[in-house]
Each structure stands twice: as C-alpha cells, then as structure tokens.
C-alpha cells in the first residue's frame, strides 16, 4: 500500500503563507450541522494519548493506514462550533450538568473511524463505553520527557492573560470557544487538585490516566504503544498492512511519521494567532467604519 505525503504536516517553508503551510487549521466552520448528524462509519480505534505523546504523528500514521476522519484537536480548530459540544460533554462529566449520551457522541463523532489527542482523550471512559467494538491504544511516553514537552509548548499557550482573554472574547465564534474548551479540559485533567498544575500533580495525573485505562479495557482489546515502536505492532493490532512507499523503483516499508515537534507546534500556534488577529482587526475596522458613518450621518442631519 503506497502512501502520499501530507505537505501541511511536513512542510515548514517560510516562503509560503500560513494558509499554504497549515491549510487544515484555517478552514473555519461551521462545517457541519451536528444536530442532524448520526453515525455513518464504524468507530474502529480509540487512541488515548495525552497531548505531547505523539498524537499528531499517530494521526498521520492512521491516515496512511486508510483510516478515515481521525478526530484530533485540529478538528475543533477546523470546525470551532464543535467546541460547544465538547464543553457540553465536559459539563456533564465534571459538573454534573445535563447528560451527554451515546446519541450525542454519534452526532459529534459519527463521521470518524478513529480519535486521538484532546479533546477526546479527556473522555476515555465515555468513549470506551459508547464504542465497545473499537480497539483501544494507549499512546505512552516517558513521563519526565512528557512534562518537559508540555511546559515548552501547551502550558505556554494555554495560560490566560488579560490580552488573550479580550482577544478570545472578540473572536468567540472561532478560537475563543476552542480555548475555553481546552481550559476546561486542562483544569479538570491536571489542575483540579490542591497545588493546581504543578509538576508533581501533572506527572501523577499522567500516570493515573494510563493506569485507569489499563484497568477498564480488556487486554485483548488494548495495545500499549509509543511512536518509536513503528508501524508493525500498530498494524498487527489493527489488522491492516504496514504502509509502504516507493523509493526509486523499489517498494519499501514507510518510516513512522514524526511530526508536530516543538518548533512546528509553535509555528502553528503563531499562524493561528496571526489569523485570529486579522479577524479581530477586520471586526474592529467594520465597527469603526460604522461609528464614523453614523457620526457623519448625524452631523449632516443636524446641519
């Protein structure tokens, strides 16, 4: 099985625009009416890996293995209105407000054959119960390396300040609600204990997260996996062939993708922020223009 490269994953050519480098994060929603959606494909695999464990790499790998529509954090950026569904699921899980049923999961994820990364990683219990036929992969990493990676990436961009709060309010329909969703999940997964998101709390949460999944998933349905393991154990577990590529005239096994490293993460976040700032400036420009037009109109009428 030959695979095509994903230029948006591997390209970092500074001569290209943000939209050319990261097209998947600039097609803003709404893309689908989830209220009318239902399950149209079987859920085949649930990958429970916390951020910075290789979730972007395994997303690309699953695409190479012919899994269609893998839900990832970028899926919410692609269609920001999904954030409201995840916030509802979070309210039901952590605040006991309302219910989020199997029908709701099918409305949100009915087009997907796989999930990985946040926000789905925050709902392991619910998704395992809703899709008992799906296989489960624990995407693991050394806890110390994971924590260092988190401090250098997500914890830097997830910490709110006065400007980020204002910016997200002005851009609520797009990234504002996405960052609110991320904040809800980060707090409840890592920061709800005394001491908040301290190093010891985060590492303990990381270890307990994986131990919990091991307890609730039967061994025959579960694979422990790291991106360093390569395609073979993952493909064997999921019953699909290892992807191949052609080099010269020879078909060879494809190397496992390694994407979204630290520098690429920050490049993508900066591109998102630039796009957000442009949207906000357009809104402010329209508001200023409207105020000026009204002012000119009132001045003219009072002459």
PDB file of C-alpha atoms in Angstrom:
ATOM      1  CA  UNK A   1       0.000   0.000   0.000  1.00  0.00           C
ATOM      2  CA  UNK A   2       1.663   3.212  -1.153  1.00  0.00           C
ATOM      3  CA  UNK A   3       1.061   6.446   0.721  1.00  0.00           C
ATOM      4  CA  UNK A   4       1.038  10.073  -0.303  1.00  0.00           C
ATOM      5  CA  UNK A   5       2.907  12.659   1.783  1.00  0.00           C
ATOM      6  CA  UNK A   6       0.997  15.322   3.708  1.00  0.00           C
ATOM      7  CA  UNK A   7       2.688  18.621   2.787  1.00  0.00           C
ATOM      8  CA  UNK A   8       0.933  20.528   5.587  1.00  0.00           C
ATOM      9  CA  UNK A   9       2.425  18.134   8.132  1.00  0.00           C
ATOM     10  CA  UNK A  10       5.992  18.102   6.902  1.00  0.00           C
ATOM     11  CA  UNK A  11       6.387  21.456   5.183  1.00  0.00           C
ATOM     12  CA  UNK A  12       7.899  24.390   7.038  1.00  0.00           C
ATOM     13  CA  UNK A  13       8.903  26.535   4.076  1.00  0.00           C
ATOM     14  CA  UNK A  14       8.985  30.093   5.364  1.00  0.00           C
ATOM     15  CA  UNK A  15       8.386  31.386   1.824  1.00  0.00           C
ATOM     16  CA  UNK A  16       4.842  30.031   1.883  1.00  0.00           C
ATOM     17  CA  UNK A  17       1.898  31.742   3.549  1.00  0.00           C
ATOM     18  CA  UNK A  18       0.366  30.489   6.785  1.00  0.00           C
ATOM     19  CA  UNK A  19      -2.633  29.184   4.867  1.00  0.00           C
ATOM     20  CA  UNK A  20      -0.371  27.262   2.493  1.00  0.00           C
ATOM     21  CA  UNK A  21       1.713  25.772   5.297  1.00  0.00           C
ATOM     22  CA  UNK A  22      -1.186  24.888   7.605  1.00  0.00           C
ATOM     23  CA  UNK A  23      -4.319  24.685   5.442  1.00  0.00           C
ATOM     24  CA  UNK A  24      -6.143  22.343   7.800  1.00  0.00           C
ATOM     25  CA  UNK A  25      -6.300  24.951  10.582  1.00  0.00           C
ATOM     26  CA  UNK A  26      -7.643  27.844   8.523  1.00  0.00           C
ATOM     27  CA  UNK A  27     -10.854  26.397   7.077  1.00  0.00           C
ATOM     28  CA  UNK A  28     -13.069  27.924   9.709  1.00  0.00           C
ATOM     29  CA  UNK A  29     -16.525  26.455  10.475  1.00  0.00           C
ATOM     30  CA  UNK A  30     -19.291  25.813  10.853  1.00  0.00           C
ATOM     31  CA  UNK A  31     -18.589  22.850   8.585  1.00  0.00           C
ATOM     32  CA  UNK A  32     -21.398  20.533   9.688  1.00  0.00           C
ATOM     33  CA  UNK A  33     -24.728  20.612  11.490  1.00  0.00           C
ATOM     34  CA  UNK A  34     -24.038  18.152  14.299  1.00  0.00           C
ATOM     35  CA  UNK A  35     -27.674  18.228  15.399  1.00  0.00           C
ATOM     36  CA  UNK A  36     -28.631  16.427  12.192  1.00  0.00           C
ATOM     37  CA  UNK A  37     -25.656  14.053  12.190  1.00  0.00           C
ATOM     38  CA  UNK A  38     -25.532  10.383  13.124  1.00  0.00           C
ATOM     39  CA  UNK A  39     -23.017   7.554  12.862  1.00  0.00           C
ATOM     40  CA  UNK A  40     -22.206   6.788   9.236  1.00  0.00           C
ATOM     41  CA  UNK A  41     -18.985   4.749   9.677  1.00  0.00           C
ATOM     42  CA  UNK A  42     -17.927   2.365  12.463  1.00  0.00           C
ATOM     43  CA  UNK A  43     -15.639   3.660  15.182  1.00  0.00           C
ATOM     44  CA  UNK A  44     -12.600   1.421  14.715  1.00  0.00           C
ATOM     45  CA  UNK A  45      -9.938   2.660  17.133  1.00  0.00           C
ATOM     46  CA  UNK A  46      -9.759   4.916  20.187  1.00  0.00           C
ATOM     47  CA  UNK A  47      -6.248   6.294  20.722  1.00  0.00           C
ATOM     48  CA  UNK A  48      -5.904   7.672  24.231  1.00  0.00           C
ATOM     49  CA  UNK A  49      -2.753   9.709  24.229  1.00  0.00           C
ATOM     50  CA  UNK A  50      -2.418  12.943  26.153  1.00  0.00           C
ATOM     51  CA  UNK A  51      -1.014  15.991  24.331  1.00  0.00           C
ATOM     52  CA  UNK A  52       2.704  15.763  23.531  1.00  0.00           C
ATOM     53  CA  UNK A  53       2.777  11.958  23.372  1.00  0.00           C
ATOM     54  CA  UNK A  54       2.865  11.791  19.560  1.00  0.00           C
ATOM     55  CA  UNK A  55      -0.806  12.372  18.767  1.00  0.00           C
ATOM     56  CA  UNK A  56      -0.099  14.292  15.571  1.00  0.00           C
ATOM     57  CA  UNK A  57       2.246  11.548  14.406  1.00  0.00           C
ATOM     58  CA  UNK A  58      -0.266   8.780  15.038  1.00  0.00           C
ATOM     59  CA  UNK A  59      -2.981  10.823  13.304  1.00  0.00           C
ATOM     60  CA  UNK A  60      -0.860  10.897  10.166  1.00  0.00           C
ATOM     61  CA  UNK A  61       0.023   7.218  10.598  1.00  0.00           C
ATOM     62  CA  UNK A  62      -3.642   6.196  10.840  1.00  0.00           C
ATOM     63  CA  UNK A  63      -4.385   8.198   7.702  1.00  0.00           C
ATOM     64  CA  UNK A  64      -1.624   6.267   5.928  1.00  0.00           C
ATOM     65  CA  UNK A  65      -3.290   3.075   7.139  1.00  0.00           C
ATOM     66  CA  UNK A  66      -6.542   4.097   5.405  1.00  0.00           C
ATOM     67  CA  UNK A  67      -8.463   5.143   8.491  1.00  0.00           C
ATOM     68  CA  UNK A  68     -10.796   7.964   7.522  1.00  0.00           C
ATOM     69  CA  UNK A  69     -11.618  11.071   9.537  1.00  0.00           C
ATOM     70  CA  UNK A  70      -9.409  10.835  12.614  1.00  0.00           C
ATOM     71  CA  UNK A  71     -10.637  13.305  15.218  1.00  0.00           C
ATOM     72  CA  UNK A  72      -7.804  15.400  16.701  1.00  0.00           C
ATOM     73  CA  UNK A  73      -7.514  18.770  18.412  1.00  0.00           C
ATOM     74  CA  UNK A  74      -7.086  20.331  14.984  1.00  0.00           C
ATOM     75  CA  UNK A  75     -10.541  19.016  14.076  1.00  0.00           C
ATOM     76  CA  UNK A  76     -12.004  21.522  16.538  1.00  0.00           C
ATOM     77  CA  UNK A  77      -9.933  24.333  15.045  1.00  0.00           C
ATOM     78  CA  UNK A  78     -11.176  23.209  11.635  1.00  0.00           C
ATOM     79  CA  UNK A  79     -14.791  23.471  12.876  1.00  0.00           C
ATOM     80  CA  UNK A  80     -14.815  25.656  16.025  1.00  0.00           C
ATOM     81  CA  UNK A  81     -18.519  25.127  16.728  1.00  0.00           C
ATOM     82  CA  UNK A  82     -17.615  21.575  17.786  1.00  0.00           C
ATOM     83  CA  UNK A  83     -16.134  23.187  20.914  1.00  0.00           C
ATOM     84  CA  UNK A  84     -19.652  23.806  22.214  1.00  0.00           C
ATOM     85  CA  UNK A  85     -20.360  20.063  22.031  1.00  0.00           C
ATOM     86  CA  UNK A  86     -17.172  19.240  23.919  1.00  0.00           C
ATOM     87  CA  UNK A  87     -17.999  21.886  26.533  1.00  0.00           C
ATOM     88  CA  UNK A  88     -21.416  20.249  26.985  1.00  0.00           C
ATOM     89  CA  UNK A  89     -19.735  16.864  27.371  1.00  0.00           C
ATOM     90  CA  UNK A  90     -17.382  18.383  29.950  1.00  0.00           C
ATOM     91  CA  UNK A  91     -20.257  19.936  31.896  1.00  0.00           C
ATOM     92  CA  UNK A  92     -21.976  16.538  32.032  1.00  0.00           C
ATOM     93  CA  UNK A  93     -18.760  14.761  33.108  1.00  0.00           C
ATOM     94  CA  UNK A  94     -17.254  17.150  35.644  1.00  0.00           C
ATOM     95  CA  UNK A  95     -20.083  19.486  36.697  1.00  0.00           C
ATOM     96  CA  UNK A  96     -22.996  17.011  36.581  1.00  0.00           C
ATOM     97  CA  UNK A  97     -24.947  19.438  34.414  1.00  0.00           C
ATOM     98  CA  UNK A  98     -27.081  17.696  31.838  1.00  0.00           C
ATOM     99  CA  UNK A  99     -26.256  14.459  30.017  1.00  0.00           C
ATOM    100  CA  UNK A 100     -24.105  13.589  27.023  1.00  0.00           C
ATOM    101  CA  UNK A 101     -25.458  10.373  25.559  1.00  0.00           C
ATOM    102  CA  UNK A 102     -24.326   7.777  23.034  1.00  0.00           C
ATOM    103  CA  UNK A 103     -26.543   9.576  20.514  1.00  0.00           C
ATOM    104  CA  UNK A 104     -24.671  12.808  21.222  1.00  0.00           C
ATOM    105  CA  UNK A 105     -21.308  11.092  20.700  1.00  0.00           C
ATOM    106  CA  UNK A 106     -22.561   9.772  17.358  1.00  0.00           C
ATOM    107  CA  UNK A 107     -23.710  13.259  16.387  1.00  0.00           C
ATOM    108  CA  UNK A 108     -20.270  14.663  17.172  1.00  0.00           C
ATOM    109  CA  UNK A 109     -18.070  11.777  16.003  1.00  0.00           C
ATOM    110  CA  UNK A 110     -20.315   9.760  13.688  1.00  0.00           C
ATOM    111  CA  UNK A 111     -18.146  10.549  10.654  1.00  0.00           C
ATOM    112  CA  UNK A 112     -14.957   9.359  12.391  1.00  0.00           C
ATOM    113  CA  UNK A 113     -13.261   5.955  12.396  1.00  0.00           C
ATOM    114  CA  UNK A 114     -10.678   6.981  14.985  1.00  0.00           C
ATOM    115  CA  UNK A 115      -9.927   9.571  17.653  1.00  0.00           C
ATOM    116  CA  UNK A 116      -6.687  10.780  19.242  1.00  0.00           C
ATOM    117  CA  UNK A 117      -5.410  13.738  21.278  1.00  0.00           C
ATOM    118  CA  UNK A 118      -7.565  16.181  23.209  1.00  0.00           C
ATOM    119  CA  UNK A 119     -10.465  16.713  23.340  1.00  0.00           C
ATOM    120  CA  UNK A 120     -11.360  13.009  23.003  1.00  0.00           C
ATOM    121  CA  UNK A 121      -8.571  11.936  25.404  1.00  0.00           C
ATOM    122  CA  UNK A 122     -10.448  13.708  28.194  1.00  0.00           C
ATOM    123  CA  UNK A 123     -13.418  11.352  27.716  1.00  0.00           C
ATOM    124  CA  UNK A 124     -11.817   7.917  27.751  1.00  0.00           C
ATOM    125  CA  UNK A 125     -14.451   6.325  29.999  1.00  0.00           C
ATOM    126  CA  UNK A 126     -17.340   7.680  27.974  1.00  0.00           C
ATOM    127  CA  UNK A 127     -15.932   6.723  24.570  1.00  0.00           C
ATOM    128  CA  UNK A 128     -14.833   3.239  25.685  1.00  0.00           C
ATOM    129  CA  UNK A 129     -18.363   2.609  26.975  1.00  0.00           C
ATOM    130  CA  UNK A 130     -20.028   4.093  23.884  1.00  0.00           C
ATOM    131  CA  UNK A 131     -17.918   2.126  21.378  1.00  0.00           C
ATOM    132  CA  UNK A 132     -17.248  -1.320  22.882  1.00  0.00           C
ATOM    133  CA  UNK A 133     -16.377  -2.727  19.449  1.00  0.00           C
ATOM    134  CA  UNK A 134     -13.499  -0.252  18.931  1.00  0.00           C
ATOM    135  CA  UNK A 135      -9.937  -1.242  19.749  1.00  0.00           C
ATOM    136  CA  UNK A 136      -8.053   0.911  22.249  1.00  0.00           C
ATOM    137  CA  UNK A 137      -4.481   2.198  22.005  1.00  0.00           C
ATOM    138  CA  UNK A 138      -2.638   3.763  24.932  1.00  0.00           C
ATOM    139  CA  UNK A 139      -0.210   6.245  23.410  1.00  0.00           C
ATOM    140  CA  UNK A 140       2.524   6.473  26.009  1.00  0.00           C
ATOM    141  CA  UNK A 141       5.731   8.405  26.621  1.00  0.00           C
ATOM    142  CA  UNK A 142       8.340   8.758  29.348  1.00  0.00           C
ATOM    143  CA  UNK A 143       6.612  10.912  31.965  1.00  0.00           C
ATOM    144  CA  UNK A 144       9.607  13.208  32.558  1.00  0.00           C
ATOM    145  CA  UNK A 145      10.086  13.901  28.853  1.00  0.00           C
ATOM    146  CA  UNK A 146       6.336  14.407  28.517  1.00  0.00           C
ATOM    147  CA  UNK A 147       6.251  17.021  31.272  1.00  0.00           C
ATOM    148  CA  UNK A 148       9.209  18.931  29.790  1.00  0.00           C
ATOM    149  CA  UNK A 149       7.484  18.946  26.395  1.00  0.00           C
ATOM    150  CA  UNK A 150       4.239  20.193  27.961  1.00  0.00           C
ATOM    151  CA  UNK A 151       5.998  23.079  29.733  1.00  0.00           C
ATOM    152  CA  UNK A 152       7.684  24.112  26.478  1.00  0.00           C
ATOM    153  CA  UNK A 153       4.505  24.015  24.376  1.00  0.00           C
ATOM    154  CA  UNK A 154       0.910  23.700  25.601  1.00  0.00           C
ATOM    155  CA  UNK A 155       1.361  25.169  29.076  1.00  0.00           C
ATOM    156  CA  UNK A 156       2.923  28.236  27.487  1.00  0.00           C
ATOM    157  CA  UNK A 157      -0.011  28.931  25.175  1.00  0.00           C
ATOM    158  CA  UNK A 158      -2.813  27.752  27.488  1.00  0.00           C
ATOM    159  CA  UNK A 159      -2.049  30.210  30.306  1.00  0.00           C
ATOM    160  CA  UNK A 160      -4.509  33.129  30.006  1.00  0.00           C
ATOM    161  CA  UNK A 161      -3.645  36.793  30.403  1.00  0.00           C
ATOM    162  CA  UNK A 162      -5.667  39.994  30.041  1.00  0.00           C
ATOM    163  CA  UNK A 163      -4.934  40.341  26.322  1.00  0.00           C
ATOM    164  CA  UNK A 164      -5.666  36.703  25.490  1.00  0.00           C
ATOM    165  CA  UNK A 165      -9.000  36.862  27.363  1.00  0.00           C
ATOM    166  CA  UNK A 166     -10.031  40.010  25.458  1.00  0.00           C
ATOM    167  CA  UNK A 167      -8.811  38.571  22.171  1.00  0.00           C
ATOM    168  CA  UNK A 168     -10.798  35.370  22.665  1.00  0.00           C
ATOM    169  CA  UNK A 169     -13.936  37.312  23.588  1.00  0.00           C
ATOM    170  CA  UNK A 170     -13.620  39.323  20.374  1.00  0.00           C
ATOM    171  CA  UNK A 171     -13.052  36.106  18.430  1.00  0.00           C
ATOM    172  CA  UNK A 172     -15.509  33.911  20.359  1.00  0.00           C
ATOM    173  CA  UNK A 173     -17.135  32.234  17.335  1.00  0.00           C
ATOM    174  CA  UNK A 174     -13.762  30.983  16.143  1.00  0.00           C
ATOM    175  CA  UNK A 175     -10.825  30.388  18.504  1.00  0.00           C
ATOM    176  CA  UNK A 176     -12.397  31.867  21.634  1.00  0.00           C
ATOM    177  CA  UNK A 177     -14.647  28.903  22.320  1.00  0.00           C
ATOM    178  CA  UNK A 178     -11.861  26.475  21.396  1.00  0.00           C
ATOM    179  CA  UNK A 179      -9.520  27.898  24.056  1.00  0.00           C
ATOM    180  CA  UNK A 180     -12.363  27.802  26.610  1.00  0.00           C
ATOM    181  CA  UNK A 181     -12.829  24.106  25.826  1.00  0.00           C
ATOM    182  CA  UNK A 182      -9.091  23.477  26.212  1.00  0.00           C
ATOM    183  CA  UNK A 183      -9.045  25.326  29.534  1.00  0.00           C
ATOM    184  CA  UNK A 184     -11.939  23.235  30.877  1.00  0.00           C
ATOM    185  CA  UNK A 185     -10.179  20.002  29.965  1.00  0.00           C
ATOM    186  CA  UNK A 186      -6.707  21.008  31.160  1.00  0.00           C
ATOM    187  CA  UNK A 187      -8.056  22.117  34.535  1.00  0.00           C
ATOM    188  CA  UNK A 188     -10.147  19.007  35.162  1.00  0.00           C
ATOM    189  CA  UNK A 189      -7.481  16.584  33.957  1.00  0.00           C
ATOM    190  CA  UNK A 190      -4.423  18.197  35.545  1.00  0.00           C
ATOM    191  CA  UNK A 191      -5.246  21.198  37.704  1.00  0.00           C
ATOM    192  CA  UNK A 192      -8.166  20.350  39.982  1.00  0.00           C
ATOM    193  CA  UNK A 193      -6.038  19.009  42.863  1.00  0.00           C
ATOM    194  CA  UNK A 194      -4.565  21.262  45.565  1.00  0.00           C
ATOM    195  CA  UNK A 195      -1.481  22.810  44.022  1.00  0.00           C
ATOM    196  CA  UNK A 196      -3.028  23.129  40.577  1.00  0.00           C
ATOM    197  CA  UNK A 197      -0.935  22.194  37.562  1.00  0.00           C
ATOM    198  CA  UNK A 198       2.260  21.643  39.496  1.00  0.00           C
ATOM    199  CA  UNK A 199       4.893  19.261  38.155  1.00  0.00           C
ATOM    200  CA  UNK A 200       4.016  16.576  40.706  1.00  0.00           C
ATOM    201  CA  UNK A 201       0.274  16.856  40.024  1.00  0.00           C
ATOM    202  CA  UNK A 202       0.684  16.682  36.266  1.00  0.00           C
ATOM    203  CA  UNK A 203       3.005  13.694  36.398  1.00  0.00           C
ATOM    204  CA  UNK A 204       0.702  11.891  38.809  1.00  0.00           C
ATOM    205  CA  UNK A 205      -2.283  12.604  36.545  1.00  0.00           C
ATOM    206  CA  UNK A 206      -0.360  11.300  33.538  1.00  0.00           C
ATOM    207  CA  UNK A 207       0.482   8.000  35.255  1.00  0.00           C
ATOM    208  CA  UNK A 208      -3.002   7.546  36.717  1.00  0.00           C
ATOM    209  CA  UNK A 209      -4.621   8.237  33.361  1.00  0.00           C
ATOM    210  CA  UNK A 210      -2.880   5.289  31.721  1.00  0.00           C
ATOM    211  CA  UNK A 211      -3.342   3.017  34.728  1.00  0.00           C
ATOM    212  CA  UNK A 212      -7.074   3.706  34.682  1.00  0.00           C
ATOM    213  CA  UNK A 213      -7.408   2.756  31.012  1.00  0.00           C
ATOM    214  CA  UNK A 214      -5.466  -0.478  31.652  1.00  0.00           C
ATOM    215  CA  UNK A 215      -7.961  -1.355  34.387  1.00  0.00           C
ATOM    216  CA  UNK A 216     -11.134  -0.789  32.362  1.00  0.00           C
ATOM    217  CA  UNK A 217     -10.137  -2.199  28.939  1.00  0.00           C
ATOM    218  CA  UNK A 218      -9.773  -5.975  28.362  1.00  0.00           C
ATOM    219  CA  UNK A 219      -6.227  -6.942  27.358  1.00  0.00           C
ATOM    220  CA  UNK A 220      -7.306  -8.394  24.011  1.00  0.00           C
ATOM    221  CA  UNK A 221      -8.773  -5.024  23.081  1.00  0.00           C
ATOM    222  CA  UNK A 222      -5.775  -2.943  24.231  1.00  0.00           C
ATOM    223  CA  UNK A 223      -2.375  -2.021  22.782  1.00  0.00           C
ATOM    224  CA  UNK A 224       0.370  -0.149  24.630  1.00  0.00           C
ATOM    225  CA  UNK A 225       2.202   1.896  22.016  1.00  0.00           C
ATOM    226  CA  UNK A 226       4.910   4.515  21.595  1.00  0.00           C
ATOM    227  CA  UNK A 227       5.662   6.253  18.294  1.00  0.00           C
ATOM    228  CA  UNK A 228       9.190   4.817  18.486  1.00  0.00           C
ATOM    229  CA  UNK A 229       7.669   1.325  18.076  1.00  0.00           C
ATOM    230  CA  UNK A 230       6.979   1.968  14.390  1.00  0.00           C
ATOM    231  CA  UNK A 231       4.123   0.721  12.242  1.00  0.00           C
ATOM    232  CA  UNK A 232       4.293  -3.050  12.733  1.00  0.00           C
ATOM    233  CA  UNK A 233       2.799  -3.517  16.230  1.00  0.00           C
ATOM    234  CA  UNK A 234       0.098  -0.971  15.478  1.00  0.00           C
ATOM    235  CA  UNK A 235      -0.772  -2.504  12.109  1.00  0.00           C
ATOM    236  CA  UNK A 236      -0.755  -6.035  13.533  1.00  0.00           C
ATOM    237  CA  UNK A 237      -3.095  -4.975  16.328  1.00  0.00           C
ATOM    238  CA  UNK A 238      -5.498  -3.212  13.963  1.00  0.00           C
ATOM    239  CA  UNK A 239      -5.306  -5.903  11.279  1.00  0.00           C
ATOM    240  CA  UNK A 240      -4.084  -3.689   8.444  1.00  0.00           C
ATOM    241  CA  UNK A 241      -0.959  -3.859   6.248  1.00  0.00           C
ATOM    242  CA  UNK A 242       2.095  -1.755   7.001  1.00  0.00           C
ATOM    243  CA  UNK A 243       2.166   1.304   4.698  1.00  0.00           C
ATOM    244  CA  UNK A 244       4.800   1.322   2.009  1.00  0.00           C
ATOM    245  CA  UNK A 245       6.331   3.929  -0.240  1.00  0.00           C
ATOM    246  CA  UNK A 246       8.298   3.726  -3.482  1.00  0.00           C
ATOM    247  CA  UNK A 247      11.951   4.766  -3.465  1.00  0.00           C
ATOM    248  CA  UNK A 248      13.402   4.605  -6.932  1.00  0.00           C
ATOM    249  CA  UNK A 249      11.674   1.562  -8.345  1.00  0.00           C
ATOM    250  CA  UNK A 250      11.508  -0.351  -5.072  1.00  0.00           C
ATOM    251  CA  UNK A 251       8.540  -0.502  -2.710  1.00  0.00           C
ATOM    252  CA  UNK A 252       9.748  -0.314   0.893  1.00  0.00           C
ATOM    253  CA  UNK A 253       8.177  -0.039   4.341  1.00  0.00           C
ATOM    254  CA  UNK A 254       7.430   3.558   5.178  1.00  0.00           C
ATOM    255  CA  UNK A 255       9.040   5.131   8.269  1.00  0.00           C
ATOM    256  CA  UNK A 256       6.620   6.063  11.026  1.00  0.00           C
ATOM    257  CA  UNK A 257       5.723   9.779  10.844  1.00  0.00           C
ATOM    258  CA  UNK A 258       7.340  12.166  13.313  1.00  0.00           C
ATOM    259  CA  UNK A 259       5.500  15.484  13.154  1.00  0.00           C
ATOM    260  CA  UNK A 260       4.479  18.426  15.330  1.00  0.00           C
ATOM    261  CA  UNK A 261       7.776  18.629  17.188  1.00  0.00           C
ATOM    262  CA  UNK A 262       8.275  21.666  19.426  1.00  0.00           C
ATOM    263  CA  UNK A 263       9.280  24.144  16.710  1.00  0.00           C
ATOM    264  CA  UNK A 264       6.446  23.045  14.424  1.00  0.00           C
ATOM    265  CA  UNK A 265       3.975  23.382  17.317  1.00  0.00           C
ATOM    266  CA  UNK A 266       4.971  26.996  17.934  1.00  0.00           C
ATOM    267  CA  UNK A 267       4.916  27.793  14.206  1.00  0.00           C
ATOM    268  CA  UNK A 268       1.344  26.542  14.008  1.00  0.00           C
ATOM    269  CA  UNK A 269       0.234  28.463  17.114  1.00  0.00           C
ATOM    270  CA  UNK A 270       1.800  31.683  15.785  1.00  0.00           C
ATOM    271  CA  UNK A 271      -0.002  31.171  12.479  1.00  0.00           C
ATOM    272  CA  UNK A 272      -3.289  30.663  14.313  1.00  0.00           C
ATOM    273  CA  UNK A 273      -2.764  33.825  16.328  1.00  0.00           C
ATOM    274  CA  UNK A 274      -1.929  35.861  13.222  1.00  0.00           C
ATOM    275  CA  UNK A 275      -5.098  34.614  11.572  1.00  0.00           C
ATOM    276  CA  UNK A 276      -7.079  35.442  14.707  1.00  0.00           C
ATOM    277  CA  UNK A 277      -5.607  38.938  14.899  1.00  0.00           C
ATOM    278  CA  UNK A 278      -6.584  39.586  11.269  1.00  0.00           C
ATOM    279  CA  UNK A 279     -10.180  38.564  12.016  1.00  0.00           C
ATOM    280  CA  UNK A 280     -10.285  40.850  15.062  1.00  0.00           C
ATOM    281  CA  UNK A 281      -8.839  43.794  13.136  1.00  0.00           C
ATOM    282  CA  UNK A 282     -11.468  43.315  10.434  1.00  0.00           C
ATOM    283  CA  UNK A 283     -14.219  43.358  13.076  1.00  0.00           C
ATOM    284  CA  UNK A 284     -12.781  46.488  14.679  1.00  0.00           C
ATOM    285  CA  UNK A 285     -12.420  48.118  11.250  1.00  0.00           C
ATOM    286  CA  UNK A 286     -16.068  47.416  10.443  1.00  0.00           C
ATOM    287  CA  UNK A 287     -17.141  48.761  13.847  1.00  0.00           C
ATOM    288  CA  UNK A 288     -15.086  51.941  13.448  1.00  0.00           C
ATOM    289  CA  UNK A 289     -16.441  52.438   9.918  1.00  0.00           C
ATOM    290  CA  UNK A 290     -19.995  52.038  11.171  1.00  0.00           C
ATOM    291  CA  UNK A 291     -19.446  54.532  14.002  1.00  0.00           C
ATOM    292  CA  UNK A 292     -17.907  57.038  11.592  1.00  0.00           C
ATOM    293  CA  UNK A 293     -20.783  56.652   9.136  1.00  0.00           C
ATOM    294  CA  UNK A 294     -23.359  57.111  11.896  1.00  0.00           C
ATOM    295  CA  UNK A 295     -21.487  60.135  13.209  1.00  0.00           C
ATOM    296  CA  UNK A 296     -21.276  61.698   9.754  1.00  0.00           C
ATOM    297  CA  UNK A 297     -24.960  60.989   9.191  1.00  0.00           C
ATOM    298  CA  UNK A 298     -25.999  62.602  12.473  1.00  0.00           C
ATOM    299  CA  UNK A 299     -23.758  65.603  11.814  1.00  0.00           C
ATOM    300  CA  UNK A 300     -25.298  66.036   8.358  1.00  0.00           C
ATOM    301  CA  UNK A 301     -28.866  65.794   9.704  1.00  0.00           C
ATOM    302  CA  UNK A 302     -28.186  68.400  12.392  1.00  0.00           C
ATOM    303  CA  UNK A 303     -26.759  70.966   9.961  1.00  0.00           C
TER     304      UNK A 303
END
